[in-house]
């Protein structure tokens, strides 16, 4: 198998996983979001997430960041279709960044 075929197969598998992940993902916060809820005092380390608990992002004198595709969606306008589009765009954007970085780093020293 040549590199081009391997790359195309890898992109296909990544997109397939992204599409399936939209339907299998849990709505229960995990990772950084769960940790933020613990720090806020809205959740205990070993307890379940209370219904409706949200991360308080409006803290004075703190850095605030709005994600372009928050919760892997396009603002709730398209439902699961928006989630699929957001995931596929994320995969392609990540691929583009990695390929761009490898092109820059693989240049011979002049």
mmCIF file of N, CA, C and O in Angstrom:
data_model
loop_
_atom_site.group_PDB
_atom_site.id
_atom_site.type_symbol
_atom_site.label_atom_id
_atom_site.label_comp_id
_atom_site.label_asym_id
_atom_site.label_seq_id
_atom_site.Cartn_x
_atom_site.Cartn_y
_atom_site.Cartn_z
ATOM 1 N N UNK A 1 0.847 -1.178 0.000
ATOM 2 C CA UNK A 1 0.000 0.000 0.000
ATOM 3 C C UNK A 1 0.892 1.240 0.000
ATOM 4 O O UNK A 1 1.773 1.376 0.833
ATOM 5 N N UNK A 2 0.628 2.140 -0.933
ATOM 6 C CA UNK A 2 1.440 3.357 -0.992
ATOM 7 C C UNK A 2 0.921 4.400 0.008
ATOM 8 O O UNK A 2 -0.132 4.230 0.610
ATOM 9 N N UNK A 3 1.688 5.468 0.182
ATOM 10 C CA UNK A 3 1.357 6.491 1.180
ATOM 11 C C UNK A 3 0.027 7.173 0.891
ATOM 12 O O UNK A 3 -0.731 7.475 1.808
ATOM 13 N N UNK A 4 -0.255 7.428 -0.375
ATOM 14 C CA UNK A 4 -1.492 8.122 -0.733
ATOM 15 C C UNK A 4 -2.720 7.283 -0.363
ATOM 16 O O UNK A 4 -3.680 7.788 0.212
ATOM 17 N N UNK A 5 -2.681 6.008 -0.684
ATOM 18 C CA UNK A 5 -3.781 5.106 -0.348
ATOM 19 C C UNK A 5 -3.948 5.004 1.158
ATOM 20 O O UNK A 5 -5.071 5.016 1.673
ATOM 21 N N UNK A 6 -2.836 4.920 1.872
ATOM 22 C CA UNK A 6 -2.870 4.845 3.336
ATOM 23 C C UNK A 6 -3.491 6.111 3.924
ATOM 24 O O UNK A 6 -4.317 6.045 4.837
ATOM 25 N N UNK A 7 -3.123 7.278 3.398
ATOM 26 C CA UNK A 7 -3.661 8.548 3.873
ATOM 27 C C UNK A 7 -5.162 8.633 3.605
ATOM 28 O O UNK A 7 -5.939 9.028 4.484
ATOM 29 N N UNK A 8 -5.600 8.252 2.427
ATOM 30 C CA UNK A 8 -7.026 8.292 2.088
ATOM 31 C C UNK A 8 -7.814 7.330 2.978
ATOM 32 O O UNK A 8 -8.900 7.675 3.469
ATOM 33 N N UNK A 9 -7.277 6.138 3.217
ATOM 34 C CA UNK A 9 -7.946 5.178 4.101
ATOM 35 C C UNK A 9 -8.023 5.732 5.525
ATOM 36 O O UNK A 9 -9.054 5.595 6.201
ATOM 37 N N UNK A 10 -6.964 6.376 5.989
ATOM 38 C CA UNK A 10 -6.959 6.963 7.335
ATOM 39 C C UNK A 10 -7.979 8.080 7.463
ATOM 40 O O UNK A 10 -8.674 8.184 8.478
ATOM 41 N N UNK A 11 -8.087 8.920 6.439
ATOM 42 C CA UNK A 11 -9.086 9.998 6.454
ATOM 43 C C UNK A 11 -10.490 9.402 6.476
ATOM 44 O O UNK A 11 -11.360 9.853 7.230
ATOM 45 N N UNK A 12 -10.716 8.382 5.681
ATOM 46 C CA UNK A 12 -12.027 7.728 5.654
ATOM 47 C C UNK A 12 -12.387 7.158 7.020
ATOM 48 O O UNK A 12 -13.510 7.344 7.511
ATOM 49 N N UNK A 13 -11.465 6.480 7.666
ATOM 50 C CA UNK A 13 -11.720 5.902 8.997
ATOM 51 C C UNK A 13 -11.977 7.007 10.021
ATOM 52 O O UNK A 13 -12.895 6.905 10.846
ATOM 53 N N UNK A 14 -11.202 8.086 9.976
ATOM 54 C CA UNK A 14 -11.392 9.194 10.916
ATOM 55 C C UNK A 14 -12.763 9.840 10.741
ATOM 56 O O UNK A 14 -13.453 10.139 11.721
ATOM 57 N N UNK A 15 -13.179 10.055 9.500
ATOM 58 C CA UNK A 15 -14.494 10.649 9.237
ATOM 59 C C UNK A 15 -15.601 9.686 9.677
ATOM 60 O O UNK A 15 -16.607 10.106 10.267
ATOM 61 N N UNK A 16 -15.440 8.402 9.425
ATOM 62 C CA UNK A 16 -16.426 7.412 9.844
ATOM 63 C C UNK A 16 -16.584 7.410 11.369
ATOM 64 O O UNK A 16 -17.708 7.410 11.886
ATOM 65 N N UNK A 17 -15.476 7.438 12.093
ATOM 66 C CA UNK A 17 -15.538 7.490 13.555
ATOM 67 C C UNK A 17 -16.220 8.775 14.015
ATOM 68 O O UNK A 17 -17.031 8.765 14.943
ATOM 69 N N UNK A 18 -15.919 9.892 13.368
ATOM 70 C CA UNK A 18 -16.527 11.173 13.732
ATOM 71 C C UNK A 18 -18.039 11.143 13.533
ATOM 72 O O UNK A 18 -18.793 11.640 14.374
ATOM 73 N N UNK A 19 -18.505 10.562 12.449
ATOM 74 C CA UNK A 19 -19.944 10.494 12.172
ATOM 75 C C UNK A 19 -20.640 9.599 13.194
ATOM 76 O O UNK A 19 -21.685 9.947 13.737
ATOM 77 N N UNK A 20 -20.055 8.456 13.498
ATOM 78 C CA UNK A 20 -20.656 7.527 14.462
ATOM 79 C C UNK A 20 -20.620 8.111 15.880
ATOM 80 O O UNK A 20 -21.556 7.928 16.656
ATOM 81 N N UNK A 21 -19.570 8.870 16.200
ATOM 82 C CA UNK A 21 -19.423 9.437 17.541
ATOM 83 C C UNK A 21 -20.554 10.391 17.889
ATOM 84 O O UNK A 21 -20.930 10.511 19.055
ATOM 85 N N UNK A 22 -21.133 11.055 16.898
ATOM 86 C CA UNK A 22 -22.240 11.978 17.157
ATOM 87 C C UNK A 22 -23.407 11.246 17.812
ATOM 88 O O UNK A 22 -24.062 11.767 18.717
ATOM 89 N N UNK A 23 -23.655 10.017 17.404
ATOM 90 C CA UNK A 23 -24.793 9.271 17.921
ATOM 91 C C UNK A 23 -24.466 8.482 19.187
ATOM 92 O O UNK A 23 -25.372 8.074 19.908
ATOM 93 N N UNK A 24 -23.181 8.266 19.470
ATOM 94 C CA UNK A 24 -22.793 7.476 20.636
ATOM 95 C C UNK A 24 -22.308 8.319 21.816
ATOM 96 O O UNK A 24 -22.126 7.803 22.910
ATOM 97 N N UNK A 25 -22.090 9.610 21.609
ATOM 98 C CA UNK A 25 -21.529 10.461 22.650
ATOM 99 C C UNK A 25 -22.524 10.670 23.786
ATOM 100 O O UNK A 25 -23.728 10.756 23.580
ATOM 101 N N UNK A 26 -21.992 10.777 24.991
ATOM 102 C CA UNK A 26 -22.811 11.033 26.169
ATOM 103 C C UNK A 26 -22.997 12.536 26.348
ATOM 104 O O UNK A 26 -22.098 13.321 26.092
ATOM 105 N N UNK A 27 -24.162 12.931 26.833
ATOM 106 C CA UNK A 27 -24.395 14.351 27.110
ATOM 107 C C UNK A 27 -23.906 14.735 28.499
ATOM 108 O O UNK A 27 -23.893 15.910 28.852
ATOM 109 N N UNK A 28 -23.497 13.748 29.296
ATOM 110 C CA UNK A 28 -22.967 14.028 30.630
ATOM 111 C C UNK A 28 -21.587 14.655 30.481
ATOM 112 O O UNK A 28 -20.732 14.117 29.783
ATOM 113 N N UNK A 29 -21.336 15.802 31.129
ATOM 114 C CA UNK A 29 -20.044 16.469 30.966
ATOM 115 C C UNK A 29 -18.892 15.613 31.487
ATOM 116 O O UNK A 29 -19.015 14.936 32.502
ATOM 117 N N UNK A 30 -17.792 15.652 30.768
ATOM 118 C CA UNK A 30 -16.618 14.901 31.190
ATOM 119 C C UNK A 30 -15.379 15.766 30.966
ATOM 120 O O UNK A 30 -15.453 16.862 30.452
ATOM 121 N N UNK A 31 -14.240 15.283 31.378
ATOM 122 C CA UNK A 31 -12.988 15.984 31.142
ATOM 123 C C UNK A 31 -12.939 17.335 31.817
ATOM 124 O O UNK A 31 -13.262 17.483 32.995
ATOM 125 N N UNK A 32 -12.532 18.351 31.051
ATOM 126 C CA UNK A 32 -12.374 19.691 31.605
ATOM 127 C C UNK A 32 -13.695 20.279 32.081
ATOM 128 O O UNK A 32 -13.741 21.005 33.076
ATOM 129 N N UNK A 33 -14.768 19.983 31.374
ATOM 130 C CA UNK A 33 -16.073 20.522 31.773
ATOM 131 C C UNK A 33 -16.490 19.970 33.135
ATOM 132 O O UNK A 33 -16.984 20.698 33.995
ATOM 133 N N UNK A 34 -16.281 18.684 33.352
ATOM 134 C CA UNK A 34 -16.599 18.076 34.633
ATOM 135 C C UNK A 34 -15.728 18.651 35.747
ATOM 136 O O UNK A 34 -16.206 18.937 36.843
ATOM 137 N N UNK A 35 -14.446 18.847 35.462
ATOM 138 C CA UNK A 35 -13.535 19.436 36.445
ATOM 139 C C UNK A 35 -13.960 20.854 36.809
ATOM 140 O O UNK A 35 -13.922 21.246 37.981
ATOM 141 N N UNK A 36 -14.394 21.626 35.819
ATOM 142 C CA UNK A 36 -14.863 22.992 36.083
ATOM 143 C C UNK A 36 -16.098 22.967 36.988
ATOM 144 O O UNK A 36 -16.226 23.803 37.883
ATOM 145 N N UNK A 37 -17.000 22.006 36.784
ATOM 146 C CA UNK A 37 -18.178 21.894 37.644
ATOM 147 C C UNK A 37 -17.781 21.552 39.076
ATOM 148 O O UNK A 37 -18.384 22.042 40.036
ATOM 149 N N UNK A 38 -16.756 20.721 39.239
ATOM 150 C CA UNK A 38 -16.268 20.371 40.579
ATOM 151 C C UNK A 38 -15.681 21.605 41.252
ATOM 152 O O UNK A 38 -15.961 21.891 42.420
ATOM 153 N N UNK A 39 -14.879 22.376 40.532
ATOM 154 C CA UNK A 39 -14.259 23.585 41.087
ATOM 155 C C UNK A 39 -15.325 24.608 41.467
ATOM 156 O O UNK A 39 -15.216 25.276 42.487
ATOM 157 N N UNK A 40 -16.375 24.732 40.671
ATOM 158 C CA UNK A 40 -17.469 25.651 40.974
ATOM 159 C C UNK A 40 -18.281 25.199 42.170
ATOM 160 O O UNK A 40 -19.041 25.976 42.737
ATOM 161 N N UNK A 41 -18.173 23.921 42.541
ATOM 162 C CA UNK A 41 -18.962 23.391 43.651
ATOM 163 C C UNK A 41 -20.314 22.859 43.223
ATOM 164 O O UNK A 41 -21.156 22.563 44.063
ATOM 165 N N UNK A 42 -20.541 22.709 41.922
ATOM 166 C CA UNK A 42 -21.816 22.203 41.428
ATOM 167 C C UNK A 42 -21.848 20.687 41.308
ATOM 168 O O UNK A 42 -22.885 20.111 40.997
ATOM 169 N N UNK A 43 -20.712 20.043 41.536
ATOM 170 C CA UNK A 43 -20.617 18.596 41.388
ATOM 171 C C UNK A 43 -19.571 18.086 42.356
ATOM 172 O O UNK A 43 -18.604 18.782 42.654
ATOM 173 N N UNK A 44 -19.764 16.869 42.860
ATOM 174 C CA UNK A 44 -18.730 16.252 43.690
ATOM 175 C C UNK A 44 -17.887 15.345 42.809
ATOM 176 O O UNK A 44 -18.313 14.930 41.733
ATOM 177 N N UNK A 45 -16.706 15.029 43.287
ATOM 178 C CA UNK A 45 -15.780 14.233 42.490
ATOM 179 C C UNK A 45 -16.360 12.874 42.123
ATOM 180 O O UNK A 45 -16.220 12.403 40.996
ATOM 181 N N UNK A 46 -17.045 12.225 43.046
ATOM 182 C CA UNK A 46 -17.560 10.889 42.785
ATOM 183 C C UNK A 46 -19.056 10.868 42.499
ATOM 184 O O UNK A 46 -19.613 9.829 42.219
ATOM 185 N N UNK A 47 -19.701 12.040 42.556
ATOM 186 C CA UNK A 47 -21.148 12.074 42.358
ATOM 187 C C UNK A 47 -21.546 12.286 40.912
ATOM 188 O O UNK A 47 -20.735 12.618 40.049
ATOM 189 N N UNK A 48 -22.836 12.098 40.685
ATOM 190 C CA UNK A 48 -23.392 12.345 39.361
ATOM 191 C C UNK A 48 -23.516 13.848 39.128
ATOM 192 O O UNK A 48 -23.608 14.636 40.068
ATOM 193 N N UNK A 49 -23.563 14.240 37.883
ATOM 194 C CA UNK A 49 -23.744 15.642 37.541
ATOM 195 C C UNK A 49 -25.203 16.004 37.754
ATOM 196 O O UNK A 49 -26.086 15.358 37.200
ATOM 197 N N UNK A 50 -25.465 17.036 38.555
ATOM 198 C CA UNK A 50 -26.860 17.456 38.753
ATOM 199 C C UNK A 50 -27.490 17.904 37.438
ATOM 200 O O UNK A 50 -26.825 18.463 36.570
ATOM 201 N N UNK A 51 -28.773 17.643 37.302
ATOM 202 C CA UNK A 51 -29.505 18.024 36.092
ATOM 203 C C UNK A 51 -29.418 19.539 35.888
ATOM 204 O O UNK A 51 -29.658 20.310 36.801
ATOM 205 N N UNK A 52 -29.047 19.967 34.696
ATOM 206 C CA UNK A 52 -28.999 21.384 34.367
ATOM 207 C C UNK A 52 -27.747 22.114 34.824
ATOM 208 O O UNK A 52 -27.653 23.328 34.665
ATOM 209 N N UNK A 53 -26.772 21.411 35.407
ATOM 210 C CA UNK A 53 -25.535 22.065 35.858
ATOM 211 C C UNK A 53 -24.739 22.534 34.650
ATOM 212 O O UNK A 53 -24.571 21.802 33.680
ATOM 213 N N UNK A 54 -24.281 23.778 34.704
ATOM 214 C CA UNK A 54 -23.502 24.336 33.607
ATOM 215 C C UNK A 54 -22.280 25.044 34.147
ATOM 216 O O UNK A 54 -22.295 25.570 35.254
ATOM 217 N N UNK A 55 -21.234 25.073 33.341
ATOM 218 C CA UNK A 55 -20.013 25.758 33.718
ATOM 219 C C UNK A 55 -20.263 27.261 33.666
ATOM 220 O O UNK A 55 -20.773 27.779 32.669
ATOM 221 N N UNK A 56 -19.919 27.958 34.764
ATOM 222 C CA UNK A 56 -20.074 29.407 34.817
ATOM 223 C C UNK A 56 -18.857 30.042 34.164
ATOM 224 O O UNK A 56 -17.762 30.014 34.714
ATOM 225 N N UNK A 57 -19.066 30.611 32.979
ATOM 226 C CA UNK A 57 -17.952 31.173 32.223
ATOM 227 C C UNK A 57 -17.818 32.678 32.393
ATOM 228 O O UNK A 57 -16.877 33.274 31.909
ATOM 229 N N UNK A 58 -18.753 33.304 33.066
ATOM 230 C CA UNK A 58 -18.734 34.752 33.227
ATOM 231 C C UNK A 58 -18.121 35.136 34.569
ATOM 232 O O UNK A 58 -18.792 35.639 35.465
ATOM 233 N N UNK A 59 -16.833 34.887 34.721
ATOM 234 C CA UNK A 59 -16.112 35.219 35.940
ATOM 235 C C UNK A 59 -15.333 36.505 35.690
ATOM 236 O O UNK A 59 -14.572 36.579 34.723
ATOM 237 N N UNK A 60 -15.525 37.533 36.516
ATOM 238 C CA UNK A 60 -14.809 38.787 36.284
ATOM 239 C C UNK A 60 -13.291 38.601 36.305
ATOM 240 O O UNK A 60 -12.766 37.773 37.045
ATOM 241 N N UNK A 61 -12.603 39.361 35.464
ATOM 242 C CA UNK A 61 -11.141 39.348 35.374
ATOM 243 C C UNK A 61 -10.575 37.994 34.992
ATOM 244 O O UNK A 61 -9.464 37.642 35.382
ATOM 245 N N UNK A 62 -11.320 37.230 34.247
ATOM 246 C CA UNK A 62 -10.849 35.923 33.780
ATOM 247 C C UNK A 62 -10.916 35.876 32.271
ATOM 248 O O UNK A 62 -11.700 36.567 31.635
ATOM 249 N N UNK A 63 -10.119 35.012 31.691
ATOM 250 C CA UNK A 63 -10.133 34.803 30.248
ATOM 251 C C UNK A 63 -11.408 34.050 29.875
ATOM 252 O O UNK A 63 -11.751 33.057 30.495
ATOM 253 N N UNK A 64 -12.120 34.538 28.879
ATOM 254 C CA UNK A 64 -13.335 33.882 28.416
ATOM 255 C C UNK A 64 -13.135 33.527 26.947
ATOM 256 O O UNK A 64 -12.686 34.353 26.153
ATOM 257 N N UNK A 65 -13.473 32.313 26.597
ATOM 258 C CA UNK A 65 -13.290 31.834 25.229
ATOM 259 C C UNK A 65 -14.584 31.194 24.763
ATOM 260 O O UNK A 65 -15.180 30.391 25.486
ATOM 261 N N UNK A 66 -15.021 31.545 23.594
ATOM 262 C CA UNK A 66 -16.216 30.946 23.009
ATOM 263 C C UNK A 66 -15.780 30.010 21.883
ATOM 264 O O UNK A 66 -15.174 30.446 20.905
ATOM 265 N N UNK A 67 -16.077 28.745 22.022
ATOM 266 C CA UNK A 67 -15.685 27.756 21.020
ATOM 267 C C UNK A 67 -16.476 27.966 19.733
ATOM 268 O O UNK A 67 -17.669 28.275 19.777
ATOM 269 N N UNK A 68 -15.834 27.788 18.583
ATOM 270 C CA UNK A 68 -16.553 27.988 17.324
ATOM 271 C C UNK A 68 -17.654 26.955 17.081
ATOM 272 O O UNK A 68 -18.668 27.253 16.475
ATOM 273 N N UNK A 69 -17.470 25.738 17.550
ATOM 274 C CA UNK A 69 -18.487 24.691 17.403
ATOM 275 C C UNK A 69 -18.695 24.032 18.765
ATOM 276 O O UNK A 69 -18.350 22.873 18.976
ATOM 277 N N UNK A 70 -19.271 24.795 19.689
ATOM 278 C CA UNK A 70 -19.441 24.346 21.063
ATOM 279 C C UNK A 70 -20.255 23.053 21.128
ATOM 280 O O UNK A 70 -21.291 22.926 20.463
ATOM 281 N N UNK A 71 -19.777 22.125 21.930
ATOM 282 C CA UNK A 71 -20.420 20.818 22.113
ATOM 283 C C UNK A 71 -20.619 20.076 20.793
ATOM 284 O O UNK A 71 -21.597 19.376 20.589
ATOM 285 N N UNK A 72 -19.685 20.259 19.869
ATOM 286 C CA UNK A 72 -19.697 19.574 18.574
ATOM 287 C C UNK A 72 -21.024 19.777 17.839
ATOM 288 O O UNK A 72 -21.650 18.825 17.373
ATOM 289 N N UNK A 73 -21.447 21.025 17.743
ATOM 290 C CA UNK A 73 -22.678 21.328 17.027
ATOM 291 C C UNK A 73 -22.514 22.659 16.305
ATOM 292 O O UNK A 73 -21.525 23.352 16.481
ATOM 293 N N UNK A 74 -23.502 23.000 15.528
ATOM 294 C CA UNK A 74 -23.501 24.278 14.831
ATOM 295 C C UNK A 74 -24.573 25.180 15.439
ATOM 296 O O UNK A 74 -25.380 25.770 14.750
ATOM 297 N N UNK A 75 -24.586 25.261 16.753
ATOM 298 C CA UNK A 75 -25.529 26.122 17.441
ATOM 299 C C UNK A 75 -26.916 25.525 17.610
ATOM 300 O O UNK A 75 -27.863 26.237 17.870
ATOM 301 N N UNK A 76 -27.060 24.228 17.445
ATOM 302 C CA UNK A 76 -28.347 23.586 17.647
ATOM 303 C C UNK A 76 -29.339 23.770 16.514
ATOM 304 O O UNK A 76 -30.468 23.331 16.600
ATOM 305 N N UNK A 77 -28.910 24.411 15.447
ATOM 306 C CA UNK A 77 -29.837 24.681 14.352
ATOM 307 C C UNK A 77 -30.143 23.440 13.523
ATOM 308 O O UNK A 77 -31.207 23.324 12.953
ATOM 309 N N UNK A 78 -29.200 22.546 13.423
ATOM 310 C CA UNK A 78 -29.377 21.401 12.525
ATOM 311 C C UNK A 78 -29.486 20.064 13.245
ATOM 312 O O UNK A 78 -29.557 19.029 12.606
ATOM 313 N N UNK A 79 -29.445 20.052 14.570
ATOM 314 C CA UNK A 79 -29.544 18.806 15.323
ATOM 315 C C UNK A 79 -28.360 17.885 15.054
ATOM 316 O O UNK A 79 -27.210 18.313 15.036
ATOM 317 N N UNK A 80 -28.644 16.609 14.825
ATOM 318 C CA UNK A 80 -27.581 15.626 14.582
ATOM 319 C C UNK A 80 -26.804 15.918 13.303
ATOM 320 O O UNK A 80 -25.605 15.668 13.230
ATOM 321 N N UNK A 81 -27.479 16.471 12.311
ATOM 322 C CA UNK A 81 -26.796 16.815 11.066
ATOM 323 C C UNK A 81 -25.721 17.868 11.326
ATOM 324 O O UNK A 81 -24.614 17.789 10.793
ATOM 325 N N UNK A 82 -26.035 18.860 12.168
ATOM 326 C CA UNK A 82 -25.053 19.871 12.544
ATOM 327 C C UNK A 82 -23.878 19.264 13.283
ATOM 328 O O UNK A 82 -22.730 19.669 13.093
ATOM 329 N N UNK A 83 -24.152 18.269 14.134
ATOM 330 C CA UNK A 83 -23.083 17.573 14.838
ATOM 331 C C UNK A 83 -22.172 16.819 13.891
ATOM 332 O O UNK A 83 -20.949 16.829 14.034
ATOM 333 N N UNK A 84 -22.765 16.166 12.898
ATOM 334 C CA UNK A 84 -21.970 15.438 11.907
ATOM 335 C C UNK A 84 -21.099 16.408 11.122
ATOM 336 O O UNK A 84 -19.897 16.167 10.932
ATOM 337 N N UNK A 85 -21.682 17.526 10.681
ATOM 338 C CA UNK A 85 -20.917 18.518 9.922
ATOM 339 C C UNK A 85 -19.776 19.069 10.768
ATOM 340 O O UNK A 85 -18.644 19.196 10.299
ATOM 341 N N UNK A 86 -20.066 19.378 12.036
ATOM 342 C CA UNK A 86 -19.037 19.913 12.933
ATOM 343 C C UNK A 86 -17.900 18.909 13.129
ATOM 344 O O UNK A 86 -16.719 19.282 13.118
ATOM 345 N N UNK A 87 -18.218 17.641 13.313
ATOM 346 C CA UNK A 87 -17.188 16.620 13.516
ATOM 347 C C UNK A 87 -16.342 16.427 12.258
ATOM 348 O O UNK A 87 -15.121 16.332 12.341
ATOM 349 N N UNK A 88 -16.975 16.374 11.094
ATOM 350 C CA UNK A 88 -16.231 16.199 9.843
ATOM 351 C C UNK A 88 -15.342 17.418 9.589
ATOM 352 O O UNK A 88 -14.168 17.278 9.207
ATOM 353 N N UNK A 89 -15.860 18.619 9.842
ATOM 354 C CA UNK A 89 -15.038 19.824 9.691
ATOM 355 C C UNK A 89 -13.846 19.794 10.651
ATOM 356 O O UNK A 89 -12.735 20.181 10.289
ATOM 357 N N UNK A 90 -14.083 19.339 11.875
ATOM 358 C CA UNK A 90 -12.997 19.218 12.845
ATOM 359 C C UNK A 90 -11.918 18.245 12.394
ATOM 360 O O UNK A 90 -10.724 18.517 12.528
ATOM 361 N N UNK A 91 -12.333 17.109 11.847
ATOM 362 C CA UNK A 91 -11.370 16.121 11.344
ATOM 363 C C UNK A 91 -10.562 16.718 10.197
ATOM 364 O O UNK A 91 -9.330 16.615 10.159
ATOM 365 N N UNK A 92 -11.239 17.371 9.258
ATOM 366 C CA UNK A 92 -10.542 17.935 8.100
ATOM 367 C C UNK A 92 -9.639 19.103 8.501
ATOM 368 O O UNK A 92 -8.532 19.248 7.967
ATOM 369 N N UNK A 93 -10.085 19.927 9.443
ATOM 370 C CA UNK A 93 -9.256 21.024 9.930
ATOM 371 C C UNK A 93 -8.009 20.497 10.631
ATOM 372 O O UNK A 93 -6.898 20.987 10.399
ATOM 373 N N UNK A 94 -8.179 19.485 11.458
ATOM 374 C CA UNK A 94 -7.027 18.876 12.137
ATOM 375 C C UNK A 94 -6.056 18.277 11.129
ATOM 376 O O UNK A 94 -4.835 18.435 11.256
ATOM 377 N N UNK A 95 -6.578 17.595 10.128
ATOM 378 C CA UNK A 95 -5.734 17.024 9.078
ATOM 379 C C UNK A 95 -4.957 18.123 8.368
ATOM 380 O O UNK A 95 -3.757 17.999 8.136
ATOM 381 N N UNK A 96 -5.650 19.212 8.022
ATOM 382 C CA UNK A 96 -4.982 20.321 7.346
ATOM 383 C C UNK A 96 -3.863 20.925 8.177
ATOM 384 O O UNK A 96 -2.786 21.238 7.665
ATOM 385 N N UNK A 97 -4.120 21.087 9.483
ATOM 386 C CA UNK A 97 -3.083 21.632 10.365
ATOM 387 C C UNK A 97 -1.871 20.712 10.452
ATOM 388 O O UNK A 97 -0.723 21.161 10.409
ATOM 389 N N UNK A 98 -2.118 19.424 10.578
ATOM 390 C CA UNK A 98 -1.011 18.464 10.673
ATOM 391 C C UNK A 98 -0.225 18.410 9.369
ATOM 392 O O UNK A 98 1.012 18.423 9.375
ATOM 393 N N UNK A 99 -0.915 18.352 8.243
ATOM 394 C CA UNK A 99 -0.210 18.309 6.957
ATOM 395 C C UNK A 99 0.582 19.593 6.723
ATOM 396 O O UNK A 99 1.708 19.551 6.225
ATOM 397 N N UNK A 100 -0.001 20.732 7.079
ATOM 398 C CA UNK A 100 0.706 22.002 6.950
ATOM 399 C C UNK A 100 1.950 22.053 7.818
ATOM 400 O O UNK A 100 3.023 22.498 7.381
ATOM 401 N N UNK A 101 1.824 21.580 9.055
ATOM 402 C CA UNK A 101 2.973 21.575 9.968
ATOM 403 C C UNK A 101 4.067 20.638 9.460
ATOM 404 O O UNK A 101 5.256 20.967 9.532
ATOM 405 N N UNK A 102 3.686 19.481 8.924
ATOM 406 C CA UNK A 102 4.710 18.557 8.420
ATOM 407 C C UNK A 102 5.409 19.118 7.184
ATOM 408 O O UNK A 102 6.607 18.904 7.012
ATOM 409 N N UNK A 103 4.675 19.842 6.339
ATOM 410 C CA UNK A 103 5.309 20.465 5.170
ATOM 411 C C UNK A 103 6.346 21.501 5.613
ATOM 412 O O UNK A 103 7.434 21.586 5.058
ATOM 413 N N UNK A 104 5.990 22.296 6.618
ATOM 414 C CA UNK A 104 6.909 23.325 7.126
ATOM 415 C C UNK A 104 8.117 22.686 7.800
ATOM 416 O O UNK A 104 9.255 23.079 7.572
ATOM 417 N N UNK A 105 7.871 21.679 8.629
ATOM 418 C CA UNK A 105 8.969 21.062 9.378
ATOM 419 C C UNK A 105 9.847 20.159 8.523
ATOM 420 O O UNK A 105 10.999 19.924 8.863
ATOM 421 N N UNK A 106 9.320 19.671 7.418
ATOM 422 C CA UNK A 106 10.084 18.752 6.570
ATOM 423 C C UNK A 106 10.933 19.470 5.522
ATOM 424 O O UNK A 106 11.661 18.832 4.765
ATOM 425 N N UNK A 107 10.879 20.790 5.492
ATOM 426 C CA UNK A 107 11.697 21.541 4.527
ATOM 427 C C UNK A 107 13.161 21.350 4.830
ATOM 428 O O UNK A 107 13.582 21.378 5.981
ATOM 429 N N UNK A 108 13.951 21.163 3.779
ATOM 430 C CA UNK A 108 15.389 21.041 4.016
ATOM 431 C C UNK A 108 15.961 22.381 4.459
ATOM 432 O O UNK A 108 15.500 23.440 4.039
ATOM 433 N N UNK A 109 16.955 22.320 5.321
ATOM 434 C CA UNK A 109 17.618 23.549 5.782
ATOM 435 C C UNK A 109 18.367 24.202 4.631
ATOM 436 O O UNK A 109 19.062 23.551 3.881
ATOM 437 N N UNK A 110 18.222 25.508 4.539
ATOM 438 C CA UNK A 110 18.884 26.208 3.434
ATOM 439 C C UNK A 110 20.021 27.012 3.937
ATOM 440 O O UNK A 110 20.194 27.588 4.850
#
